[in-house]
Amino acid sequence: MKKMWWIIVAALLVLLGALFVFKYTQSSQKQEVGACPFFNSISGVTFDDFARSSPYYVRYYASDNVTKYPAYTSMDGHKVTLTRIGHSEDYNFTMTSVNNKQVVSETKTVYSVDENSKKVKKYGVWQDFHIISFKNQSYALIYFCIPPNDGVHEVYRAIMSVSLDNDLAEPLAEDKDYNFTQGLYELPYKYREFYS
């Protein structure tokens, strides 16, 4: 009877060990695919708050050079200040015009200024970014992620004045390959096409 008890205890310990290894492996894999620290700490609201609130809608955009970006009007060459969350440094990116549509510059590069030399240095390259737009209003929030140089992802935010075209409310094409960057902002499917 005592031997049977020890066998049961040993089996339970093995089971607990296997469960721990499984959980650790899962969490490691989530970090490896590059998931950014998410939006819950930004602006005092959670992403779910945006997603559940009519008339907001959510769109995803890929980082390839083929994807059509939304048409912002009167934004050609306009510089937008990006504030790194939790820091005071400011960064800029430029909207450029391609085929009469406003798109993000294909370089997708964010720059920072070296305070010692006052020279601009390359800081990081955009991998993917997220736009939350407010229908029939004149601004949008842009969140995007910079891949880590030191193991820590950088999350940025931009608030810009834009004119939103009506076709922004149309769903993403089911048959189009948007080439999402692996792991970045991979939310449940319903959040990719959320409409009021």
Short mmCIF file of C-alpha atoms in Angstrom, two decimals, residues 69-166:
data_model
loop_
_atom_site.label_atom_id
_atom_site.label_comp_id
_atom_site.label_asym_id
_atom_site.label_seq_id
_atom_site.Cartn_x
_atom_site.Cartn_y
_atom_site.Cartn_z
CA TYR A 69 -2.61 52.23 -47.20
CA PRO A 70 -5.65 54.42 -46.43
CA ALA A 71 -5.99 57.74 -48.25
CA TYR A 72 -5.19 60.60 -45.91
CA THR A 73 -6.04 63.98 -47.41
CA SER A 74 -3.86 67.08 -47.03
CA MET A 75 -1.14 65.05 -45.39
CA ASP A 76 1.55 65.05 -48.08
CA GLY A 77 4.92 65.69 -46.47
CA HIS A 78 3.36 66.37 -43.08
CA LYS A 79 5.55 65.48 -40.12
CA VAL A 80 3.84 63.84 -37.15
CA THR A 81 5.37 63.75 -33.71
CA LEU A 82 5.59 60.27 -32.21
CA THR A 83 5.99 59.98 -28.46
CA ARG A 84 7.59 56.88 -27.08
CA ILE A 85 5.42 55.54 -24.30
CA GLY A 86 7.01 56.21 -20.93
CA HIS A 87 9.68 58.49 -22.35
CA SER A 88 9.92 62.14 -23.34
CA GLU A 89 11.85 61.77 -26.61
CA ASP A 90 10.05 62.76 -29.80
CA TYR A 91 10.35 61.07 -33.18
CA ASN A 92 9.05 62.01 -36.60
CA PHE A 93 7.89 60.23 -39.70
CA THR A 94 6.78 61.71 -43.00
CA MET A 95 3.65 60.98 -45.01
CA THR A 96 4.35 60.81 -48.74
CA SER A 97 2.06 60.79 -51.78
CA VAL A 98 2.01 57.82 -54.16
CA ASN A 99 -0.48 57.74 -57.05
CA ASN A 100 -2.43 60.56 -55.41
CA LYS A 101 -2.94 58.50 -52.28
CA GLN A 102 -1.24 59.20 -48.98
CA VAL A 103 0.87 56.28 -47.83
CA VAL A 104 3.55 55.76 -45.26
CA SER A 105 7.00 56.18 -46.74
CA GLU A 106 8.30 52.82 -47.99
CA THR A 107 11.47 53.12 -45.92
CA LYS A 108 9.37 52.76 -42.76
CA THR A 109 12.35 53.98 -40.76
CA VAL A 110 12.19 55.81 -37.46
CA TYR A 111 15.07 58.10 -36.55
CA SER A 112 16.35 59.44 -33.26
CA VAL A 113 18.79 62.25 -32.54
CA ASP A 114 22.09 61.56 -30.80
CA GLU A 115 22.14 64.17 -28.02
CA ASN A 116 25.96 64.30 -27.98
CA SER A 117 26.63 64.80 -31.68
CA LYS A 118 23.17 66.21 -32.56
CA LYS A 119 23.25 63.93 -35.61
CA VAL A 120 20.28 61.89 -36.70
CA LYS A 121 20.86 58.16 -36.38
CA LYS A 122 18.75 55.25 -37.53
CA TYR A 123 16.74 53.96 -34.60
CA GLY A 124 14.61 51.14 -35.93
CA VAL A 125 12.48 49.90 -38.80
CA TRP A 126 8.73 49.51 -38.71
CA GLN A 127 7.58 45.91 -38.72
CA ASP A 128 3.85 46.45 -38.52
CA PHE A 129 1.54 49.05 -37.16
CA HIS A 130 -2.04 49.40 -36.08
CA ILE A 131 -4.56 52.11 -36.87
CA ILE A 132 -7.65 52.81 -34.80
CA SER A 133 -9.87 55.27 -36.68
CA PHE A 134 -12.92 57.16 -35.55
CA LYS A 135 -15.61 57.38 -38.22
CA ASN A 136 -16.63 60.84 -39.40
CA GLN A 137 -14.14 62.55 -37.09
CA SER A 138 -10.92 64.31 -37.90
CA TYR A 139 -8.28 62.28 -36.10
CA ALA A 140 -6.89 58.79 -35.81
CA LEU A 141 -4.56 57.01 -33.43
CA ILE A 142 -1.62 55.06 -34.78
CA TYR A 143 0.20 52.47 -32.71
CA PHE A 144 3.19 50.56 -33.99
CA CYS A 145 6.07 48.53 -32.73
CA ILE A 146 9.83 48.77 -33.21
CA PRO A 147 11.84 45.52 -33.12
CA PRO A 148 14.16 45.33 -30.13
CA ASN A 149 17.82 46.28 -30.25
CA ASP A 150 18.31 45.30 -26.62
CA GLY A 151 15.58 42.70 -26.21
CA VAL A 152 12.85 45.24 -25.43
CA HIS A 153 10.20 46.20 -27.96
CA GLU A 154 9.46 49.89 -28.38
CA VAL A 155 5.80 50.90 -28.57
CA TYR A 156 5.00 54.27 -30.12
CA ARG A 157 1.88 56.34 -30.48
CA ALA A 158 0.92 59.08 -32.94
CA ILE A 159 -2.17 61.25 -32.91
CA MET A 160 -2.78 62.90 -36.27
CA SER A 161 -5.47 65.00 -37.89
CA VAL A 162 -6.80 63.22 -40.95
CA SER A 163 -9.78 63.15 -43.27
CA LEU A 164 -11.10 59.62 -43.38
CA ASP A 165 -12.44 58.35 -46.70
CA ASN A 166 -15.72 56.43 -46.55
#
